[in-house]
Each structure stands twice: as C-alpha cells, then as structure tokens.
Rosetta silent file (secondary structure, phi, psi, omega in degrees, C-alpha in Angstrom):
SEQUENCE: MKVRLEIVYRTKKGTETSFVSDYMQSSKALLIVEDLEKTGRLKEITLIDSHDTSWTTKELKKQLEGIQTEPHDVTIYFDGGFDLKTKKSGLGCAVYYQQNGKSFRLRKNAHVDELDTNNEAEYAAFHLGLQEIEQLGVHHLPVTFVGDSQVVINQLNGEWPVYEEELSKWADRIEAKLQDLGIQPEYELVSRKQNREADHLASQALKGVEISSVIEMEE
SCORE:     score description
SCORE:     0.000 S_00000001
   1 L     0.000  137.967  178.223   27.127   14.567  -24.866 S_00000001
   2 E  -103.436  141.998  179.326   27.106   16.341  -21.515 S_00000001
   3 E  -136.700  160.679  170.372   24.327   15.916  -18.973 S_00000001
   4 E  -115.196  155.166 -179.491   23.509   17.046  -15.464 S_00000001
   5 E  -102.944  131.437  171.613   22.002   14.845  -12.768 S_00000001
   6 E  -113.357  113.423 -167.926   18.807   15.750  -10.906 S_00000001
   7 E  -121.809  138.433  168.517   18.654   13.460   -7.876 S_00000001
   8 E  -113.321  119.499 -173.428   16.203   12.782   -5.076 S_00000001
   9 E  -116.352  136.895  179.954   18.018   11.012   -2.222 S_00000001
  10 E  -120.631  130.633  178.516   16.447    9.379    0.841 S_00000001
  11 L   -77.895  173.558  179.414   18.329    8.561    4.045 S_00000001
  12 L   -58.179  -34.547 -177.244   17.828    5.393    6.087 S_00000001
  13 L   -89.451    5.468  173.846   15.379    7.222    8.346 S_00000001
  14 L    94.203    3.099  177.084   13.345    8.513    5.421 S_00000001
  15 L   -75.093  132.483 -177.778   14.619   12.077    5.170 S_00000001
  16 E  -112.474  149.011  173.602   14.677   13.248    1.558 S_00000001
  17 E  -149.653  163.148 -178.102   16.704   15.910   -0.215 S_00000001
  18 E  -118.212  146.957  177.145   17.405   16.929   -3.822 S_00000001
  19 E  -131.576  146.094  170.593   20.682   17.520   -5.658 S_00000001
  20 E  -127.794  124.785 -176.956   21.496   18.993   -9.050 S_00000001
  21 L   -89.356  171.780  168.696   24.998   18.351  -10.423 S_00000001
  22 L   -74.271  167.404  175.461   27.141   20.311  -12.847 S_00000001
  23 L   -70.875  143.447  178.530   27.217   19.192  -16.470 S_00000001
  24 E  -150.592  165.708  176.944   29.552   16.274  -17.191 S_00000001
  25 E   -61.703  145.232 -176.132   30.205   13.748  -19.940 S_00000001
  26 H   -56.337  -40.808 -178.284   27.469   11.116  -20.219 S_00000001
  27 H   -61.977  -39.758  178.512   29.857    8.236  -19.530 S_00000001
  28 H   -68.207  -40.278  179.874   30.951    9.839  -16.250 S_00000001
  29 H   -61.084  -41.330 -179.885   27.340   10.544  -15.280 S_00000001
  30 H   -65.912  -35.070  176.717   26.388    6.902  -15.770 S_00000001
  31 H   -64.497  -40.582  179.301   29.259    5.784  -13.537 S_00000001
  32 H   -67.396  -41.502  177.822   28.042    8.104  -10.772 S_00000001
  33 H   -59.985  -45.342  179.954   24.462    6.877  -11.182 S_00000001
  34 H   -59.256  -41.192 -179.903   25.642    3.271  -10.932 S_00000001
  35 H   -67.866  -40.824  179.648   27.547    4.058   -7.747 S_00000001
  36 H   -66.599  -37.016 -179.583   24.583    5.884   -6.181 S_00000001
  37 H   -63.021  -28.959 -179.932   22.216    3.050   -7.024 S_00000001
  38 L   -66.335  -22.760  179.630   24.391    0.683   -4.978 S_00000001
  39 L   -72.335  -22.934 -177.882   23.519    2.642   -1.831 S_00000001
  40 L    74.913    9.010 -176.683   19.857    1.664   -2.191 S_00000001
  41 L  -114.641    7.728  179.831   18.854    5.199   -1.163 S_00000001
  42 E   -84.345  106.978 -176.639   18.415    6.737   -4.575 S_00000001
  43 E   -80.308  -40.769 -175.397   14.686    7.485   -4.827 S_00000001
  44 E  -154.138  142.303  176.157   14.649    9.273   -8.180 S_00000001
  45 E  -146.726  138.223  176.931   17.133   10.377  -10.842 S_00000001
  46 E  -131.398  138.667  176.889   16.817   12.244  -14.112 S_00000001
  47 E  -107.076  126.872 -175.551   19.566   13.024  -16.603 S_00000001
  48 E  -119.438  126.239  178.532   19.174   16.317  -18.461 S_00000001
  49 E   -86.006 -179.948 -174.504   21.246   17.282  -21.515 S_00000001
  50 L   -69.281  -10.691  176.982   22.239   20.812  -22.531 S_00000001
  51 L  -103.376   16.660  178.538   19.067   21.153  -24.616 S_00000001
  52 L    63.197   25.870  173.677   16.896   20.341  -21.563 S_00000001
  53 L   -87.925  132.466 -179.288   15.973   16.921  -22.927 S_00000001
  54 E   -89.718  140.746  178.287   15.366   14.336  -20.197 S_00000001
  55 E  -128.970  141.738  167.549   16.907   10.875  -20.378 S_00000001
  56 L   -84.523  164.428  177.840   16.428    7.777  -18.298 S_00000001
  57 H   -59.243  -41.451 -179.580   19.532    5.783  -17.410 S_00000001
  58 H   -62.855  -43.441 -179.525   18.423    3.041  -19.792 S_00000001
  59 H   -64.384  -41.839 -178.237   17.902    5.486  -22.667 S_00000001
  60 H   -68.245  -40.165  177.027   21.283    7.121  -22.154 S_00000001
  61 H   -60.562  -42.813  179.856   23.093    3.768  -22.003 S_00000001
  62 H   -63.871  -40.327  178.776   21.423    2.731  -25.264 S_00000001
  63 H   -62.441  -44.623 -178.925   22.417    6.042  -26.875 S_00000001
  64 H   -68.063  -38.646  177.931   26.063    5.639  -25.852 S_00000001
  65 H   -62.060  -34.848 -177.473   26.184    2.019  -26.993 S_00000001
  66 H   -72.601  -21.663 -176.529   24.920    3.082  -30.419 S_00000001
  67 H  -109.879    3.961 -175.284   27.684    5.642  -30.981 S_00000001
  68 L   -57.192  -35.581 -176.799   30.671    3.820  -29.485 S_00000001
  69 L   -82.320   -8.775  178.821   32.104    2.898  -32.901 S_00000001
  70 L  -107.460  156.606  175.178   31.779    6.472  -34.180 S_00000001
  71 L   -60.438  131.758  179.899   33.658    9.576  -32.994 S_00000001
  72 E  -150.494  179.461 -173.422   31.747   11.124  -30.090 S_00000001
  73 E    49.128   54.087 -171.896   32.237   13.335  -27.006 S_00000001
  74 E   -90.489  130.601  173.324   33.865   15.805  -29.404 S_00000001
  75 E  -128.634  129.715 -179.338   35.549   19.007  -28.231 S_00000001
  76 E  -115.670  122.483  170.672   37.228   21.428  -30.649 S_00000001
  77 E   -98.056  129.517 -177.846   39.759   24.060  -29.564 S_00000001
  78 E  -132.539  152.610  176.268   40.274   26.685  -32.268 S_00000001
  79 E  -160.014  144.908  177.543   42.388   29.800  -32.755 S_00000001
  80 E  -130.117  143.030  177.984   43.317   32.132  -35.579 S_00000001
  81 E  -126.584  144.419 -178.709   46.150   34.616  -35.918 S_00000001
  82 E  -127.776  126.493  178.401   46.591   37.485  -38.376 S_00000001
  83 E   -94.634  110.066 -175.334   49.897   39.166  -39.245 S_00000001
  84 L   -62.772  -33.566 -177.802   49.138   42.800  -40.039 S_00000001
  85 L   -71.733  -45.219 -176.106   52.466   43.318  -41.845 S_00000001
  86 L   -93.142  -13.201 -177.035   52.291   40.345  -44.196 S_00000001
  87 L    62.486   28.323  178.473   48.463   40.155  -44.377 S_00000001
  88 E  -110.467  155.168 -177.822   48.751   36.419  -43.826 S_00000001
  89 E  -125.131  148.976  174.064   46.785   34.262  -41.384 S_00000001
  90 E  -119.369  132.582 -179.497   47.475   31.124  -39.386 S_00000001
  91 E  -116.570  142.919  178.457   44.656   28.809  -38.330 S_00000001
  92 E  -143.478  143.198  174.126   44.844   26.084  -35.708 S_00000001
  93 E  -147.571  144.641  175.099   42.484   23.517  -34.225 S_00000001
  94 E  -125.112  123.095 -175.865   42.795   20.605  -31.808 S_00000001
  95 E  -112.575  121.750  177.087   39.979   18.061  -31.800 S_00000001
  96 E  -108.032  134.867 -178.855   39.511   15.676  -28.872 S_00000001
  97 E  -156.330  165.343  177.880   37.110   12.754  -29.215 S_00000001
  98 E  -110.541  145.910  175.119   36.229    9.234  -28.090 S_00000001
  99 E  -160.814  130.821  179.474   35.876    6.187  -30.335 S_00000001
 100 L    52.444   39.455  177.592   35.693    2.475  -29.564 S_00000001
 101 L    75.534    9.964 -179.691   36.437    3.118  -25.912 S_00000001
 102 E  -121.610  158.610  179.591   39.624    5.059  -26.687 S_00000001
 103 E  -106.173  138.174 -178.583   40.553    8.752  -26.579 S_00000001
 104 E  -131.298  155.920  173.302   42.058   10.561  -29.565 S_00000001
 105 E  -131.493  125.606  174.835   43.476   13.978  -30.393 S_00000001
 106 E  -107.366  132.462  177.363   43.552   15.422  -33.894 S_00000001
 107 E  -122.602  134.622 -177.634   45.725   18.485  -34.557 S_00000001
 108 E  -149.025  139.502  171.726   45.511   20.558  -37.731 S_00000001
 109 E  -135.603  171.754 -178.201   46.684   23.972  -38.882 S_00000001
 110 E  -156.343  145.050  176.992   46.598   25.971  -42.102 S_00000001
 111 E  -108.233  124.103 -177.974   48.294   29.013  -43.640 S_00000001
 112 E  -130.331  154.702 -175.822   45.985   31.294  -45.645 S_00000001
 113 L  -112.889  -15.684 -166.922   46.422   34.541  -47.566 S_00000001
 114 L   -91.941    7.933 -178.653   42.913   35.756  -48.383 S_00000001
 115 L   -97.141  160.267 -174.018   41.768   37.103  -44.987 S_00000001
 116 L  -119.804  -14.167 -177.882   41.886   40.732  -43.841 S_00000001
 117 L  -142.966  165.102  177.588   41.433   40.768  -40.055 S_00000001
 118 H   -66.320  -36.190  178.851   42.146   38.746  -36.943 S_00000001
 119 H   -63.718  -37.731  175.659   38.416   38.172  -36.410 S_00000001
 120 H   -63.239  -39.873  179.115   38.155   36.625  -39.874 S_00000001
 121 H   -63.203  -38.459  177.906   41.078   34.357  -38.988 S_00000001
 122 H   -63.576  -44.842  177.508   39.272   33.266  -35.818 S_00000001
 123 H   -62.343  -42.149 -179.522   36.145   32.411  -37.802 S_00000001
 124 H   -63.995  -36.002  177.824   38.234   30.575  -40.390 S_00000001
 125 H   -66.689  -39.919  175.638   39.896   28.531  -37.622 S_00000001
 126 H   -59.140  -45.676 -179.162   36.453   27.583  -36.288 S_00000001
 127 H   -64.625  -35.883  176.665   35.476   26.517  -39.814 S_00000001
 128 H   -59.856  -43.291  177.291   38.692   24.484  -40.113 S_00000001
 129 H   -61.151  -40.281  177.193   37.656   22.536  -37.028 S_00000001
 130 H   -61.656  -42.502  179.353   34.240   21.903  -38.584 S_00000001
 131 H   -62.635  -38.143 -179.162   35.858   20.571  -41.739 S_00000001
 132 H   -67.068  -42.036 -179.887   38.012   18.201  -39.719 S_00000001
 133 H   -73.771  -26.001  174.016   35.121   16.653  -37.806 S_00000001
 134 H   -63.731  -41.650  178.299   33.162   16.336  -41.033 S_00000001
 135 H   -67.025  -29.138  176.705   36.020   14.239  -42.415 S_00000001
 136 H   -72.625  -18.461 -178.219   35.938   12.170  -39.215 S_00000001
 137 L    92.830   18.692  178.941   32.282   11.438  -39.877 S_00000001
 138 L   -74.666  128.016  178.853   30.870   13.330  -36.895 S_00000001
 139 L  -158.867  151.207  177.298   27.182   14.078  -37.377 S_00000001
 140 L    50.105   47.680  177.862   23.979   14.536  -35.386 S_00000001
 141 L  -141.427  156.768  170.582   25.827   14.889  -32.104 S_00000001
 142 E   -72.963  140.521  177.989   26.556   17.707  -29.642 S_00000001
 143 E  -133.720  133.848  178.743   30.011   19.218  -30.153 S_00000001
 144 E   -96.641  125.910  178.486   31.757   21.675  -27.828 S_00000001
 145 E  -107.450  121.402 -175.166   33.666   24.530  -29.493 S_00000001
 146 E  -116.772  126.478  178.752   36.273   26.198  -27.278 S_00000001
 147 E  -153.563  168.121  179.287   38.023   29.441  -28.178 S_00000001
 148 L  -104.704    7.722  179.086   39.412   32.684  -26.776 S_00000001
 149 L   -89.758  108.755  176.671   37.697   34.963  -29.319 S_00000001
 150 H   -61.006  -37.458 -178.539   34.863   36.848  -27.634 S_00000001
 151 H   -60.183  -53.588 -176.535   33.706   38.021  -31.053 S_00000001
 152 H   -65.066  -50.072 -177.380   33.315   34.546  -32.558 S_00000001
 153 H   -62.131  -48.304 -175.929   31.888   32.838  -29.465 S_00000001
 154 H   -73.542  -27.623  176.048   29.436   35.608  -28.578 S_00000001
 155 H   -75.965  -39.942 -178.514   28.295   36.165  -32.156 S_00000001
 156 H   -72.978  -30.207  178.734   27.718   32.475  -32.851 S_00000001
 157 L   -86.418    1.926  174.046   25.852   31.908  -29.589 S_00000001
 158 L    87.481    2.976 -178.991   23.615   34.892  -30.383 S_00000001
 159 L   -76.851  -32.232  178.666   24.728   37.178  -27.557 S_00000001
 160 L  -115.661  143.483  174.920   26.333   39.726  -29.891 S_00000001
 161 L   -75.365  159.466  177.659   25.006   40.978  -33.248 S_00000001
 162 L  -110.891  108.864 -178.466   27.110   40.583  -36.403 S_00000001
 163 L   -96.009  -36.340 -175.400   27.498   43.917  -38.192 S_00000001
 164 L   -71.387  134.206 -175.708   30.566   43.334  -40.385 S_00000001
 165 H   -60.935  -44.906 -176.988   29.694   41.888  -43.804 S_00000001
 166 H   -66.759  -39.578  178.734   32.625   39.464  -43.980 S_00000001
 167 H   -67.895  -34.908  176.903   32.019   38.138  -40.466 S_00000001
 168 H   -62.732  -38.611  177.819   28.337   37.728  -41.291 S_00000001
 169 H   -64.092  -42.035  178.420   29.302   35.586  -44.290 S_00000001
 170 H   -64.118  -44.166 -179.578   31.492   33.407  -42.066 S_00000001
 171 H   -61.679  -42.628  178.814   28.747   33.055  -39.454 S_00000001
 172 H   -63.707  -41.741 -179.853   26.210   32.066  -42.138 S_00000001
 173 H   -62.835  -43.556 -179.438   28.645   29.543  -43.623 S_00000001
 174 H   -67.182  -45.103 -179.130   29.314   27.982  -40.231 S_00000001
 175 H   -63.776  -36.422  177.794   25.647   27.830  -39.226 S_00000001
 176 H   -65.337  -40.803  179.454   24.765   26.210  -42.560 S_00000001
 177 H   -68.187  -40.777  177.293   27.470   23.568  -42.056 S_00000001
 178 H   -59.955  -43.552  179.593   26.351   22.893  -38.481 S_00000001
 179 H   -66.794  -41.052 -179.793   22.797   22.389  -39.675 S_00000001
 180 H   -61.707  -37.908 -178.510   23.913   20.197  -42.578 S_00000001
 181 H   -87.239   -8.153 -177.224   25.862   17.926  -40.216 S_00000001
 182 L    70.742   25.346 -178.645   23.174   17.950  -37.545 S_00000001
 183 L   -80.267  132.306  174.543   25.690   19.283  -35.023 S_00000001
 184 E   -99.064   99.023 -173.341   24.322   20.716  -31.782 S_00000001
 185 E   -76.116  140.578  170.919   26.973   23.340  -30.910 S_00000001
 186 E  -124.172  128.990 -172.865   27.981   24.211  -27.383 S_00000001
 187 E  -109.286  139.013  179.616   30.272   27.237  -27.037 S_00000001
 188 E  -135.409  119.530  178.489   32.875   27.855  -24.363 S_00000001
 189 E   -92.528  126.294 -179.218   34.893   31.060  -24.053 S_00000001
 190 L  -127.766  171.402  176.236   38.290   30.618  -22.384 S_00000001
 191 L   -75.457  164.746  178.368   41.398   32.695  -21.814 S_00000001
 192 L   -62.843  -34.447  178.839   44.238   32.641  -24.323 S_00000001
 193 H   -63.188  -39.368  179.289   46.301   30.690  -21.802 S_00000001
 194 H   -73.445  -13.212 -179.605   43.638   27.983  -21.657 S_00000001
 195 H  -110.505   28.710 -171.448   43.647   27.890  -25.462 S_00000001
 196 H   -60.212  -38.119 -176.032   47.409   27.542  -25.734 S_00000001
 197 H   -64.529  -48.256  179.296   47.438   24.447  -27.946 S_00000001
 198 H   -65.892  -37.730  177.995   45.298   25.946  -30.725 S_00000001
 199 H   -61.262  -41.767  179.901   47.186   29.243  -30.428 S_00000001
 200 H   -65.845  -39.349  178.111   50.495   27.425  -30.905 S_00000001
 201 H   -62.725  -40.934  178.801   49.153   25.607  -33.974 S_00000001
 202 H   -66.032  -40.850  178.721   48.069   28.930  -35.486 S_00000001
 203 H   -64.491  -39.913  177.189   51.484   30.479  -34.764 S_00000001
 204 H   -63.013  -38.783  178.882   53.231   27.520  -36.379 S_00000001
 205 H   -62.645  -40.667  178.134   51.071   27.951  -39.479 S_00000001
 206 H   -62.808  -28.438  179.217   52.133   31.605  -39.735 S_00000001
 207 L   -88.266    1.142  178.936   55.769   30.408  -39.663 S_00000001
 208 L    85.436   12.315  178.967   55.089   27.921  -42.454 S_00000001
 209 L   -93.306  113.853 -176.666   55.160   24.849  -40.207 S_00000001
 210 L   -90.314  131.467  179.553   52.391   22.484  -41.310 S_00000001
 211 L  -123.396  130.710  174.189   50.787   20.211  -38.707 S_00000001
 212 E  -155.268  106.565 -175.061   48.370   17.359  -39.395 S_00000001
 213 E  -152.517  154.833  172.512   48.225   14.470  -36.950 S_00000001
 214 E  -135.070  126.826  177.736   45.973   12.067  -35.051 S_00000001
 215 E  -132.305  155.133  173.068   47.183   10.227  -31.966 S_00000001
 216 E   -84.964  133.183 -177.591   45.627    8.003  -29.337 S_00000001
 217 E   -91.581  139.914  174.883   45.730    9.628  -25.927 S_00000001
 218 L   -78.062  141.070 -179.605   46.808    7.736  -22.815 S_00000001
 219 L   -71.247    0.000    0.000   44.281    7.674  -20.025 S_00000001
C-alpha cells in the first residue's frame, strides 16, 4: 500500500510549517516517520492512502504486521503483442511483491491464438497478471498495474469510454475479478521503454519461448 505524509513541523523557536510528501510504500513512510519523531519537533503527522483514508502510525504498523506473511506491496507490469500476419498474440507480465520481509519477482508469459487486435492482447496480458496474483493468494489489498497501453489504462481508470464490444467484455471480466478478489487497483501509464520487461516476455511468447518463474530479489 502506498501512502503520503501530511506533516506539521515545529522548529526550536516555535515556528510551524506543513509538508505533504509524494506517495511511497507504507514501509518506507514508517521509516521516515520514525526518523522525524527522533527530532522531537514533529507536532502532527497523518498518513493518507490512495483512497484518501487516514491512518495513524500505530494503525499502519498493525496493518503491515498483519500482512507480512502474505504477498503484499504488489506491482504488476503487463504487455501484450499481436502479430497481424499470423493472427497470434503474446502476453507477458512481471509481478513484484513482498512477503516475509523478502522481495520477489514472478515472470509469466503466454501464447494465444483467439485474439484479433493488439488492444485485446493488452487486455489479455492484464488479465494474465490478475490470474497470477490470484494464484499467489493476493486479496483485499491495493495493487499497482503498470502498462504502456493508453487504451487499457485509460479505459480501466474511467478516463476513456469503451466502445468496442470485445474490449468491453475484457473490461467487464477484469472489473469482476478485481471486485471478487477485493483488489483496489492503481493504474500507472508508462512508456514502452519503461515497460521493457513485460514487452520482452510478450515477444518471447510470440516466438514460442515459454517463461514461468519466481525468484527472490536481492536488496
């Protein structure tokens, strides 16, 4: 879960000022709070999540302690590719998450024949990522979905309407799965270069190279 810090700081002479931070992972936010508290000049602090829910430091610590043994702080990079000549699609996703104080990366791709457009392949890649975190047991947590498809990101976050029937079916399927798992989605649109890992997985799938792996990441 990502939060921002809203801070009221007082100097030795009693001058006060307010700060609002960028969003960051909860674990990082708690470390910063702990460091600020050591100064003895922190008058007030509130932690706000992406759904504008306020947390005290104590509440957030309790929340993190309760999920340490389960996959959390989940980010999914997804990408889909469609070969117009062969009418085949390659899907790729890379899932990063924390569990038991360790960092992991799951990589998965798939080769499919039943899609008709690149946008469908992008939606299918998003859905592949959802299936993978369902198998991991991720539920009732915020999850960040990162992709380079403006269509998928902007349609799922509600900024763009969905006119195409097939894309509408994919969007409905994804939203139903998100609701079923209790996932609070956060969407991030990036460039293709920033989505290189998922793009490579999708390209490998189109070439018939199957990838399915989970590794522990070094800090």
